[in-house]
Amino acid sequence: MAKRNFLSIWGLDDFKSRLRSKKVFTRDLVVCNRPDVVREAFQTNHEVLQRKSPQMRHALEPLLGDGLFISDTEIWAKRRKIVAPIIHGSRVKGFAPIMVDTISEKRAEWEKLGEGAEVDALAEMAHLTAEIICRTIFGRQLGKNYAAEVVQGFSDYQRHIDQIDLQSLFGLPEWMPRFRGRSIKKSVNRILSVLDEIIDSYEAQKQKGEESVIGGLLEARDDDGKPLSRRAIRSEAAVIFMAGHETTANTLAWAWYLLSQSPKHREKLHAEIDSVLDGRTPTFADVKNLPFTKAVIEETLRLYPPVPILAREAMEHTSISGKAIPKGSLVMVVPWLMHRNPVLWSKPDVFEPQRFLDSKWKKPNKYGYVPFSIGPRICAGLQFGMTESILSLAILAQKFDLGLKDGTDVQPVARLTLRPGDNLPMVLRTRSS
């Protein structure tokens, strides 16, 4: 069941639990599902529980190498120190014009399609966020040239990669090779060859005054004054692309779906956009004035967290809330469960953006809402992703209202990330502000 869809393994009692454990073959599996035990696992016990699960490491290592997302200990600490400032929230304002231009181009594409046109909202958002992240990482012109190629490579990779690392569950040693099919190798080669071409092209772009994240990686130096290796630069570029494209694309696709099922919230969103923007295209300065638009994204992230399972491997013996956690145990924080835990949330399965604006709604502290993870390993691109999502929703919803195609059954499927199946057919309806 888990190989088909990771969400299939959870029952009703799992949503209500606090700390639950079971044995899976040779591994102890512990699920933390309340803010206090999440804090203990990911904050207090960070040193022991900083390593990603064997499944996540082996699933992504062919593509990400020793990149920030799956590295740990000394490599992770050094890379975080170098990479985090390049994509820090303070730099988002400078990236916003690229976001706005790219989203406006997507809106123009939809305008050409016209009233009643059918689109795959999942694919559309994937290409939009890929364009944005490509142009941000690689520079406007290079990003435009390569976005579609990288998107297809990532989609193919996720479709074919194993979801369960059975070798680790059976206690077999880490060094044993994992079987990789031809499709996996083809996807990896497709993506990495594009990254190599872009890195090679950077010097020419730099002479034109082109700013980009890849430039920041190429010019970064560690504490000893040494640059990142070519392999490290490629790995970190792949990490930033994966984290910045896939997760935001899924969030926006889910947001369109949820809005299509809730006329009252759709009308409130349109009212805010029309009132604040008065028909003009938003800028970075407008983001703070769109609280309901932001709340729609936050509530979407609650109900459909892009990374629904955050799993770590205990590097040494430790304990959580008095429970012994032997070395090698898998410790999971599962946003899919915790964000719908009825002990923590009022009406946990209801789409209600107002809960993020109104204090009368019951909601937990920051350790109970973790769409970007939490603790030292919290996503470095959090502000980038939120800004990109708010601007995308605002610019596109100014002109369009998306309706779910009749007869479409939408079911959440979790492989590496949480998607509404393989596609999301929706119908474009133009709206006049």
Tab-separated table of C-alpha atoms in Angstrom:
chain	number	residue	atom	x	y	z
A	1	MET	CA	0.000	0.000	0.000
A	2	ALA	CA	2.792	2.397	0.926
A	3	LYS	CA	4.585	1.788	-2.368
A	4	ARG	CA	1.453	2.961	-4.226
A	5	ASN	CA	0.534	5.818	-1.893
A	6	PHE	CA	2.157	6.561	1.467
A	7	LEU	CA	-1.066	8.032	2.859
A	8	SER	CA	-2.734	4.613	2.658
A	9	ILE	CA	-0.986	3.276	5.757
A	10	TRP	CA	-2.629	5.634	8.282
A	11	GLY	CA	-5.869	4.808	10.106
A	12	LEU	CA	-8.267	7.081	12.026
A	13	ASP	CA	-6.521	6.498	15.368
A	14	ASP	CA	-3.219	7.719	13.899
A	15	PHE	CA	-4.653	11.233	13.425
A	16	LYS	CA	-5.562	11.514	17.125
A	17	SER	CA	-2.397	9.989	18.574
A	18	ARG	CA	0.403	11.824	20.408
A	19	LEU	CA	3.368	9.423	20.328
A	20	ARG	CA	2.975	6.079	18.663
A	21	SER	CA	5.494	3.343	17.918
A	22	LYS	CA	5.631	0.034	16.099
A	23	LYS	CA	8.176	-2.399	14.722
A	24	VAL	CA	8.554	-2.638	10.930
A	25	PHE	CA	10.719	-5.667	10.219
A	26	THR	CA	13.968	-4.819	12.078
A	27	ARG	CA	13.297	-1.083	12.538
A	28	ASP	CA	11.564	0.737	15.378
A	29	LEU	CA	9.204	3.344	13.927
A	30	VAL	CA	8.073	6.256	16.128
A	31	VAL	CA	5.473	8.847	15.055
A	32	CYS	CA	5.372	12.226	16.850
A	33	ASN	CA	1.956	13.849	16.465
A	34	ARG	CA	1.700	16.692	19.029
A	35	PRO	CA	3.674	19.950	19.334
A	36	ASP	CA	5.510	18.931	22.522
A	37	VAL	CA	6.965	15.707	21.090
A	38	VAL	CA	7.656	17.350	17.707
A	39	ARG	CA	9.681	20.009	19.488
A	40	GLU	CA	11.569	17.368	21.422
A	41	ALA	CA	12.339	15.378	18.270
A	42	PHE	CA	13.289	18.137	15.821
A	43	GLN	CA	14.575	20.883	18.138
A	44	THR	CA	15.853	19.436	21.415
A	45	ASN	CA	17.183	16.226	19.831
A	46	HIS	CA	18.398	17.801	16.581
A	47	GLU	CA	21.987	16.556	16.929
A	48	VAL	CA	20.871	12.927	17.236
A	49	LEU	CA	17.868	13.170	14.866
A	50	GLN	CA	19.227	15.400	12.108
A	51	ARG	CA	19.819	12.567	9.621
A	52	LYS	CA	17.086	12.027	7.026
A	53	SER	CA	15.581	8.552	6.791
A	54	PRO	CA	17.343	5.900	4.661
A	55	GLN	CA	14.342	5.921	2.316
A	56	MET	CA	14.623	9.665	1.687
A	57	ARG	CA	18.413	9.610	1.379
A	58	HIS	CA	18.520	6.681	-1.034
A	59	ALA	CA	15.540	7.963	-3.044
A	60	LEU	CA	17.130	11.371	-3.630
A	61	GLU	CA	20.887	10.709	-3.529
A	62	PRO	CA	21.139	9.849	-7.271
A	63	LEU	CA	19.790	13.301	-8.073
A	64	LEU	CA	20.852	15.516	-5.168
A	65	GLY	CA	24.211	13.953	-4.273
A	66	ASP	CA	25.296	15.341	-0.902
A	67	GLY	CA	23.030	18.386	-1.254
A	68	LEU	CA	21.652	20.317	1.713
A	69	PHE	CA	18.296	18.494	1.725
A	70	ILE	CA	19.751	15.053	2.465
A	71	SER	CA	23.198	15.737	3.968
A	72	ASP	CA	23.829	15.901	7.724
A	73	THR	CA	26.445	16.655	10.417
A	74	GLU	CA	29.516	18.549	9.176
A	75	ILE	CA	28.596	18.674	5.472
A	76	TRP	CA	25.095	19.940	6.258
A	77	ALA	CA	26.364	22.591	8.696
A	78	LYS	CA	28.929	23.930	6.216
A	79	ARG	CA	26.515	23.949	3.261
A	80	ARG	CA	23.709	25.552	5.257
A	81	LYS	CA	26.050	28.371	6.223
A	82	ILE	CA	26.907	28.974	2.554
A	83	VAL	CA	23.558	28.354	0.850
A	84	ALA	CA	21.051	29.856	3.326
A	85	PRO	CA	22.129	33.508	2.777
A	86	ILE	CA	21.768	33.098	-1.005
A	87	ILE	CA	18.062	32.247	-0.716
A	88	HIS	CA	17.353	34.028	2.589
A	89	GLY	CA	14.038	35.826	3.083
A	90	SER	CA	15.809	39.178	2.936
A	91	ARG	CA	16.623	38.502	-0.733
A	92	VAL	CA	13.049	37.699	-1.765
A	93	LYS	CA	12.241	41.340	-2.502
A	94	GLY	CA	14.934	41.314	-5.200
A	95	PHE	CA	13.510	38.114	-6.730
A	96	ALA	CA	9.889	39.369	-6.713
A	97	PRO	CA	10.046	41.176	-10.109
A	98	ILE	CA	11.074	37.878	-11.772
A	99	MET	CA	8.112	36.185	-10.064
A	100	VAL	CA	5.660	38.881	-11.171
A	101	ASP	CA	6.863	38.884	-14.791
A	102	THR	CA	6.714	35.087	-15.058
A	103	ILE	CA	3.239	34.829	-13.489
A	104	SER	CA	1.981	37.627	-15.755
A	105	GLU	CA	3.211	35.650	-18.770
A	106	LYS	CA	1.216	32.635	-17.577
A	107	ARG	CA	-1.873	34.847	-17.209
A	108	ALA	CA	-1.388	36.082	-20.779
A	109	GLU	CA	-1.165	32.454	-21.983
A	110	TRP	CA	-4.473	31.696	-20.297
A	111	GLU	CA	-6.068	34.786	-21.831
A	112	LYS	CA	-5.156	33.462	-25.280
A	113	LEU	CA	-6.787	30.117	-24.461
A	114	GLY	CA	-10.043	31.946	-23.716
A	115	GLU	CA	-13.246	31.282	-21.804
A	116	GLY	CA	-14.066	27.639	-21.133
A	117	ALA	CA	-10.645	26.256	-22.068
A	118	GLU	CA	-9.584	23.140	-20.195
A	119	VAL	CA	-6.186	23.136	-18.479
A	120	ASP	CA	-4.302	20.702	-16.283
A	121	ALA	CA	-3.847	22.922	-13.225
A	122	LEU	CA	-1.156	20.650	-11.778
A	123	ALA	CA	0.951	20.768	-14.948
A	124	GLU	CA	0.305	24.500	-15.395
A	125	MET	CA	1.481	25.305	-11.876
A	126	ALA	CA	4.478	22.977	-12.278
A	127	HIS	CA	5.612	24.841	-15.383
A	128	LEU	CA	4.929	28.231	-13.786
A	129	THR	CA	6.939	27.543	-10.637
A	130	ALA	CA	9.673	25.878	-12.667
A	131	GLU	CA	9.982	28.993	-14.836
A	132	ILE	CA	10.189	31.147	-11.715
A	133	ILE	CA	12.772	29.024	-9.952
A	134	CYS	CA	14.801	28.494	-13.140
A	135	ARG	CA	14.970	32.218	-13.853
A	136	THR	CA	15.785	32.931	-10.218
A	137	ILE	CA	18.496	30.288	-9.937
A	138	PHE	CA	19.963	30.469	-13.413
A	139	GLY	CA	19.151	33.982	-14.630
A	140	ARG	CA	16.160	35.117	-16.678
A	141	GLN	CA	17.331	34.010	-20.106
A	142	LEU	CA	18.880	30.701	-19.137
A	143	GLY	CA	15.897	29.822	-16.965
A	144	LYS	CA	13.496	30.439	-19.817
A	145	ASN	CA	15.498	28.135	-22.075
A	146	TYR	CA	15.712	25.174	-19.720
A	147	ALA	CA	12.637	25.140	-17.446
A	148	ALA	CA	10.482	22.661	-19.394
A	149	GLU	CA	13.358	20.189	-19.703
A	150	VAL	CA	14.029	20.174	-15.961
A	151	VAL	CA	10.310	19.901	-15.073
A	152	GLN	CA	9.886	16.795	-17.203
A	153	GLY	CA	13.011	15.270	-15.714
A	154	PHE	CA	11.758	15.779	-12.147
A	155	SER	CA	8.294	14.406	-12.967
A	156	ASP	CA	9.771	11.281	-14.536
A	157	TYR	CA	12.145	10.818	-11.609
A	158	GLN	CA	9.383	10.987	-9.009
A	159	ARG	CA	7.213	8.603	-11.005
A	160	HIS	CA	9.869	5.883	-11.108
A	161	ILE	CA	11.788	6.182	-7.833
A	162	ASP	CA	11.139	3.595	-5.085
A	163	GLN	CA	9.003	4.869	-2.194
A	164	ILE	CA	10.120	2.189	0.271
A	165	ASP	CA	13.735	1.303	1.071
A	166	LEU	CA	13.163	-2.343	1.970
A	167	GLN	CA	16.881	-3.021	2.416
A	168	SER	CA	17.096	-0.617	5.359
A	169	LEU	CA	13.872	-1.970	6.908
A	170	PHE	CA	15.389	-5.463	6.830
A	171	GLY	CA	18.530	-4.125	8.525
A	172	LEU	CA	20.868	-4.608	5.562
A	173	PRO	CA	23.984	-2.388	5.585
A	174	GLU	CA	23.957	1.138	4.160
A	175	TRP	CA	26.784	0.443	1.713
A	176	MET	CA	24.811	-2.167	-0.202
A	177	PRO	CA	23.888	-0.715	-3.617
A	178	ARG	CA	20.237	0.003	-4.444
A	179	PHE	CA	18.903	-1.103	-7.793
A	180	ARG	CA	18.251	1.829	-10.141
A	181	GLY	CA	16.259	1.198	-13.301
A	182	ARG	CA	17.019	2.730	-16.665
A	183	SER	CA	14.208	5.278	-16.259
A	184	ILE	CA	15.795	6.675	-13.078
A	185	LYS	CA	19.209	7.004	-14.694
A	186	LYS	CA	17.691	8.655	-17.748
A	187	SER	CA	15.859	11.251	-15.616
A	188	VAL	CA	18.961	12.002	-13.544
A	189	ASN	CA	21.135	12.412	-16.636
A	190	ARG	CA	18.523	14.677	-18.202
A	191	ILE	CA	18.489	17.032	-15.209
A	192	LEU	CA	22.196	17.018	-14.423
A	193	SER	CA	23.200	17.617	-18.033
A	194	VAL	CA	21.013	20.738	-18.065
A	195	LEU	CA	22.591	21.931	-14.809
A	196	ASP	CA	26.061	21.385	-16.281
A	197	GLU	CA	25.179	23.423	-19.368
A	198	ILE	CA	23.845	26.251	-17.215
A	199	ILE	CA	26.916	26.340	-14.985
A	200	ASP	CA	29.103	26.437	-18.104
A	201	SER	CA	27.025	29.321	-19.479
A	202	TYR	CA	27.159	31.383	-16.303
A	203	GLU	CA	30.329	33.312	-17.105
A	204	ALA	CA	28.805	34.620	-20.340
A	205	GLN	CA	25.653	35.689	-18.515
A	206	LYS	CA	27.684	37.322	-15.775
A	207	GLN	CA	29.358	39.607	-18.308
A	208	LYS	CA	25.875	40.924	-19.188
A	209	GLY	CA	25.243	41.866	-15.574
A	210	GLU	CA	22.947	38.873	-15.005
A	211	GLU	CA	22.247	38.150	-11.305
A	212	SER	CA	21.350	34.612	-10.274
A	213	VAL	CA	21.482	32.100	-7.442
A	214	ILE	CA	23.879	29.923	-9.434
A	215	GLY	CA	26.198	32.933	-9.463
A	216	GLY	CA	25.968	33.108	-5.693
A	217	LEU	CA	26.886	29.410	-5.444
A	218	LEU	CA	29.799	29.763	-7.854
A	219	GLU	CA	31.163	32.780	-6.030
A	220	ALA	CA	30.507	31.533	-2.468
A	221	ARG	CA	33.443	30.695	-0.208
A	222	ASP	CA	33.587	28.608	2.966
A	223	ASP	CA	35.259	29.663	6.225
A	224	ASP	CA	38.648	28.684	4.777
A	225	GLY	CA	38.088	30.804	1.664
A	226	LYS	CA	37.573	27.763	-0.581
A	227	PRO	CA	34.875	27.686	-3.298
A	228	LEU	CA	32.285	24.923	-3.589
A	229	SER	CA	33.257	22.056	-5.864
A	230	ARG	CA	31.527	21.676	-9.223
A	231	ARG	CA	29.676	18.638	-7.869
A	232	ALA	CA	28.520	20.550	-4.764
A	233	ILE	CA	27.268	23.480	-6.859
A	234	ARG	CA	25.310	21.111	-9.078
A	235	SER	CA	23.862	19.287	-6.047
A	236	GLU	CA	22.755	22.504	-4.331
A	237	ALA	CA	21.232	23.863	-7.549
A	238	ALA	CA	19.231	20.617	-7.859
A	239	VAL	CA	18.098	20.895	-4.209
A	240	ILE	CA	16.943	24.503	-4.621
A	241	PHE	CA	15.121	23.634	-7.819
A	242	MET	CA	13.370	20.602	-6.332
A	243	ALA	CA	12.392	22.383	-3.126
A	244	GLY	CA	11.361	25.590	-4.870
A	245	HIS	CA	9.465	24.124	-7.796
A	246	GLU	CA	7.718	20.904	-6.808
A	247	THR	CA	6.369	21.956	-3.411
A	248	THR	CA	5.008	25.336	-4.539
A	249	ALA	CA	3.461	23.838	-7.668
A	250	ASN	CA	1.577	21.267	-5.590
A	251	THR	CA	0.446	23.924	-3.100
A	252	LEU	CA	-0.994	26.125	-5.849
A	253	ALA	CA	-2.707	23.180	-7.556
A	254	TRP	CA	-4.356	22.207	-4.262
A	255	ALA	CA	-5.348	25.844	-3.642
A	256	TRP	CA	-7.171	26.023	-6.989
A	257	TYR	CA	-8.929	22.753	-6.192
A	258	LEU	CA	-10.018	23.888	-2.710
A	259	LEU	CA	-11.242	27.267	-3.987
A	260	SER	CA	-13.217	25.542	-6.746
A	261	GLN	CA	-15.108	23.642	-4.027
A	262	SER	CA	-15.781	26.686	-1.817
A	263	PRO	CA	-17.681	29.585	-3.476
A	264	LYS	CA	-17.757	31.735	-0.308
A	265	HIS	CA	-13.978	31.658	0.113
A	266	ARG	CA	-13.455	32.181	-3.602
A	267	GLU	CA	-15.632	35.299	-3.461
A	268	LYS	CA	-13.749	36.591	-0.421
A	269	LEU	CA	-10.424	36.055	-2.200
A	270	HIS	CA	-11.652	37.932	-5.277
A	271	ALA	CA	-12.999	40.763	-3.129
A	272	GLU	CA	-9.643	41.233	-1.396
A	273	ILE	CA	-7.658	41.123	-4.635
A	274	ASP	CA	-10.000	43.580	-6.374
A	275	SER	CA	-10.059	45.966	-3.418
A	276	VAL	CA	-6.313	46.017	-2.734
A	277	LEU	CA	-5.024	45.948	-6.305
A	278	ASP	CA	-7.828	47.750	-8.166
A	279	GLY	CA	-6.914	45.989	-11.421
A	280	ARG	CA	-3.156	46.645	-11.358
A	281	THR	CA	-0.512	43.935	-11.224
A	282	PRO	CA	0.760	43.421	-7.654
A	283	THR	CA	4.331	44.009	-6.544
A	284	PHE	CA	6.275	42.701	-3.556
A	285	ALA	CA	4.970	45.643	-1.499
A	286	ASP	CA	1.384	44.369	-1.943
A	287	VAL	CA	2.023	40.938	-0.417
A	288	LYS	CA	1.621	42.201	3.158
A	289	ASN	CA	-1.731	43.774	2.217
A	290	LEU	CA	-3.256	40.475	1.036
A	291	PRO	CA	-3.899	38.674	4.359
A	292	PHE	CA	-6.777	36.492	3.138
A	293	THR	CA	-4.794	35.420	0.059
A	294	LYS	CA	-1.975	34.422	2.404
A	295	ALA	CA	-4.455	32.592	4.663
A	296	VAL	CA	-5.724	30.580	1.667
A	297	ILE	CA	-2.148	29.404	1.044
A	298	GLU	CA	-1.565	28.667	4.753
A	299	GLU	CA	-4.770	26.638	4.992
A	300	THR	CA	-3.894	24.764	1.799
A	301	LEU	CA	-0.516	23.914	3.320
A	302	ARG	CA	-2.303	22.643	6.427
A	303	LEU	CA	-4.680	20.333	4.582
A	304	TYR	CA	-2.268	19.224	1.857
A	305	PRO	CA	1.317	19.677	3.120
A	306	PRO	CA	3.667	19.282	0.117
A	307	VAL	CA	6.026	17.022	2.074
A	308	PRO	CA	3.511	14.993	4.109
A	309	ILE	CA	6.070	12.880	5.997
A	310	LEU	CA	9.237	14.219	7.662
A	311	ALA	CA	11.345	11.217	8.645
A	312	ARG	CA	14.658	11.041	10.513
A	313	GLU	CA	17.015	8.251	11.566
A	314	ALA	CA	18.385	8.178	15.109
A	315	MET	CA	22.180	8.431	14.889
A	316	GLU	CA	22.564	7.466	18.554
A	317	HIS	CA	20.356	6.172	21.359
A	318	THR	CA	18.035	8.900	22.699
A	319	SER	CA	14.548	9.353	24.151
A	320	ILE	CA	11.386	11.346	23.423
A	321	SER	CA	8.939	12.072	26.234
A	322	GLY	CA	10.558	9.322	28.293
A	323	LYS	CA	10.284	6.750	25.497
A	324	ALA	CA	13.567	5.074	24.556
A	325	ILE	CA	14.605	5.608	20.927
A	326	PRO	CA	17.338	3.082	20.033
A	327	LYS	CA	20.011	3.967	17.512
A	328	GLY	CA	18.743	3.300	13.969
A	329	SER	CA	15.084	3.974	14.845
A	330	LEU	CA	12.972	5.937	12.366
A	331	VAL	CA	11.342	8.988	13.934
A	332	MET	CA	8.555	10.580	11.910
A	333	VAL	CA	6.715	13.870	12.119
A	334	VAL	CA	3.776	13.497	9.759
A	335	PRO	CA	2.170	16.852	8.818
A	336	TRP	CA	-0.589	14.925	7.035
A	337	LEU	CA	-1.652	13.530	10.420
A	338	MET	CA	-0.819	16.428	12.739
A	339	HIS	CA	-2.434	19.110	10.553
A	340	ARG	CA	-5.711	17.153	10.778
A	341	ASN	CA	-5.394	16.095	14.409
A	342	PRO	CA	-8.804	16.840	16.025
A	343	VAL	CA	-7.126	17.442	19.385
A	344	LEU	CA	-5.174	20.353	17.867
A	345	TRP	CA	-7.560	21.868	15.315
A	346	SER	CA	-11.209	22.909	15.200
A	347	LYS	CA	-13.014	21.226	12.280
A	348	PRO	CA	-9.704	19.710	11.150
A	349	ASP	CA	-10.911	18.453	7.754
A	350	VAL	CA	-12.671	21.688	6.756
A	351	PHE	CA	-11.098	24.252	4.402
A	352	GLU	CA	-11.320	27.427	6.516
A	353	PRO	CA	-8.645	30.074	5.763
A	354	GLN	CA	-10.130	32.344	8.434
A	355	ARG	CA	-8.574	30.135	11.123
A	356	PHE	CA	-5.224	31.813	10.338
A	357	LEU	CA	-6.714	35.307	10.764
A	358	ASP	CA	-9.173	34.972	13.624
A	359	SER	CA	-8.004	34.209	17.176
A	360	LYS	CA	-11.302	32.484	18.047
A	361	TRP	CA	-10.244	29.500	15.919
A	362	LYS	CA	-8.354	26.826	17.815
A	363	LYS	CA	-4.871	26.192	16.462
A	364	PRO	CA	-1.622	24.857	17.978
A	365	ASN	CA	1.733	26.575	18.431
A	366	LYS	CA	4.401	26.581	15.725
A	367	TYR	CA	5.405	22.979	16.447
A	368	GLY	CA	1.888	21.839	15.492
A	369	TYR	CA	1.949	23.422	12.027
A	370	VAL	CA	5.045	22.373	10.110
A	371	PRO	CA	4.551	22.517	6.306
A	372	PHE	CA	8.165	23.712	5.949
A	373	SER	CA	9.487	21.414	8.715
A	374	ILE	CA	10.715	22.996	11.968
A	375	GLY	CA	13.867	23.355	14.050
A	376	PRO	CA	17.392	23.860	12.625
A	377	ARG	CA	16.410	22.017	9.418
A	378	ILE	CA	13.444	24.283	8.647
A	379	CYS	CA	13.235	25.085	4.923
A	380	ALA	CA	15.608	27.935	4.050
A	381	GLY	CA	13.312	28.977	1.173
A	382	LEU	CA	10.178	29.419	3.307
A	383	GLN	CA	9.723	33.143	2.549
A	384	PHE	CA	10.491	32.620	-1.130
A	385	GLY	CA	7.811	29.931	-1.424
A	386	MET	CA	5.162	31.896	0.478
A	387	THR	CA	5.758	35.067	-1.546
A	388	GLU	CA	5.698	33.145	-4.824
A	389	SER	CA	2.427	31.407	-3.864
A	390	ILE	CA	0.660	34.612	-2.769
A	391	LEU	CA	1.693	36.512	-5.900
A	392	SER	CA	0.716	33.597	-8.173
A	393	LEU	CA	-2.735	33.293	-6.654
A	394	ALA	CA	-3.323	37.059	-6.691
A	395	ILE	CA	-2.194	37.685	-10.285
A	396	LEU	CA	-4.014	34.706	-11.801
A	397	ALA	CA	-7.197	35.078	-9.732
A	398	GLN	CA	-7.469	38.718	-10.859
A	399	LYS	CA	-8.540	37.467	-14.283
A	400	PHE	CA	-9.542	33.837	-13.805
A	401	ASP	CA	-11.781	31.580	-11.785
A	402	LEU	CA	-10.891	27.883	-12.154
A	403	GLY	CA	-13.627	25.271	-11.967
A	404	LEU	CA	-13.011	21.547	-11.525
A	405	LYS	CA	-13.913	19.606	-14.649
A	406	ASP	CA	-17.185	17.711	-14.176
A	407	GLY	CA	-16.748	14.103	-13.130
A	408	THR	CA	-13.191	14.537	-11.845
A	409	ASP	CA	-12.351	12.531	-8.733
A	410	VAL	CA	-9.456	14.184	-6.892
A	411	GLN	CA	-7.503	11.975	-4.507
A	412	PRO	CA	-4.268	12.901	-2.671
A	413	VAL	CA	-1.325	10.696	-3.605
A	414	ALA	CA	1.963	10.863	-1.694
A	415	ARG	CA	5.133	9.680	-3.303
A	416	LEU	CA	8.063	11.983	-2.631
A	417	THR	CA	5.568	14.852	-2.394
A	418	LEU	CA	1.786	15.163	-2.022
A	419	ARG	CA	-0.004	15.612	-5.357
A	420	PRO	CA	-3.672	15.561	-6.466
A	421	GLY	CA	-2.977	12.468	-8.577
A	422	ASP	CA	-1.190	12.710	-11.923
A	423	ASN	CA	-3.251	15.635	-13.219
A	424	LEU	CA	-5.917	18.152	-12.202
A	425	PRO	CA	-8.281	19.005	-15.093
A	426	MET	CA	-9.915	22.398	-14.600
A	427	VAL	CA	-11.881	24.829	-16.744
A	428	LEU	CA	-10.848	28.483	-17.180
A	429	ARG	CA	-13.546	31.032	-16.469
A	430	THR	CA	-12.657	34.637	-17.095
A	431	ARG	CA	-13.849	37.165	-14.528
A	432	SER	CA	-14.160	40.938	-14.648
A	433	SER	CA	-13.038	42.765	-11.510
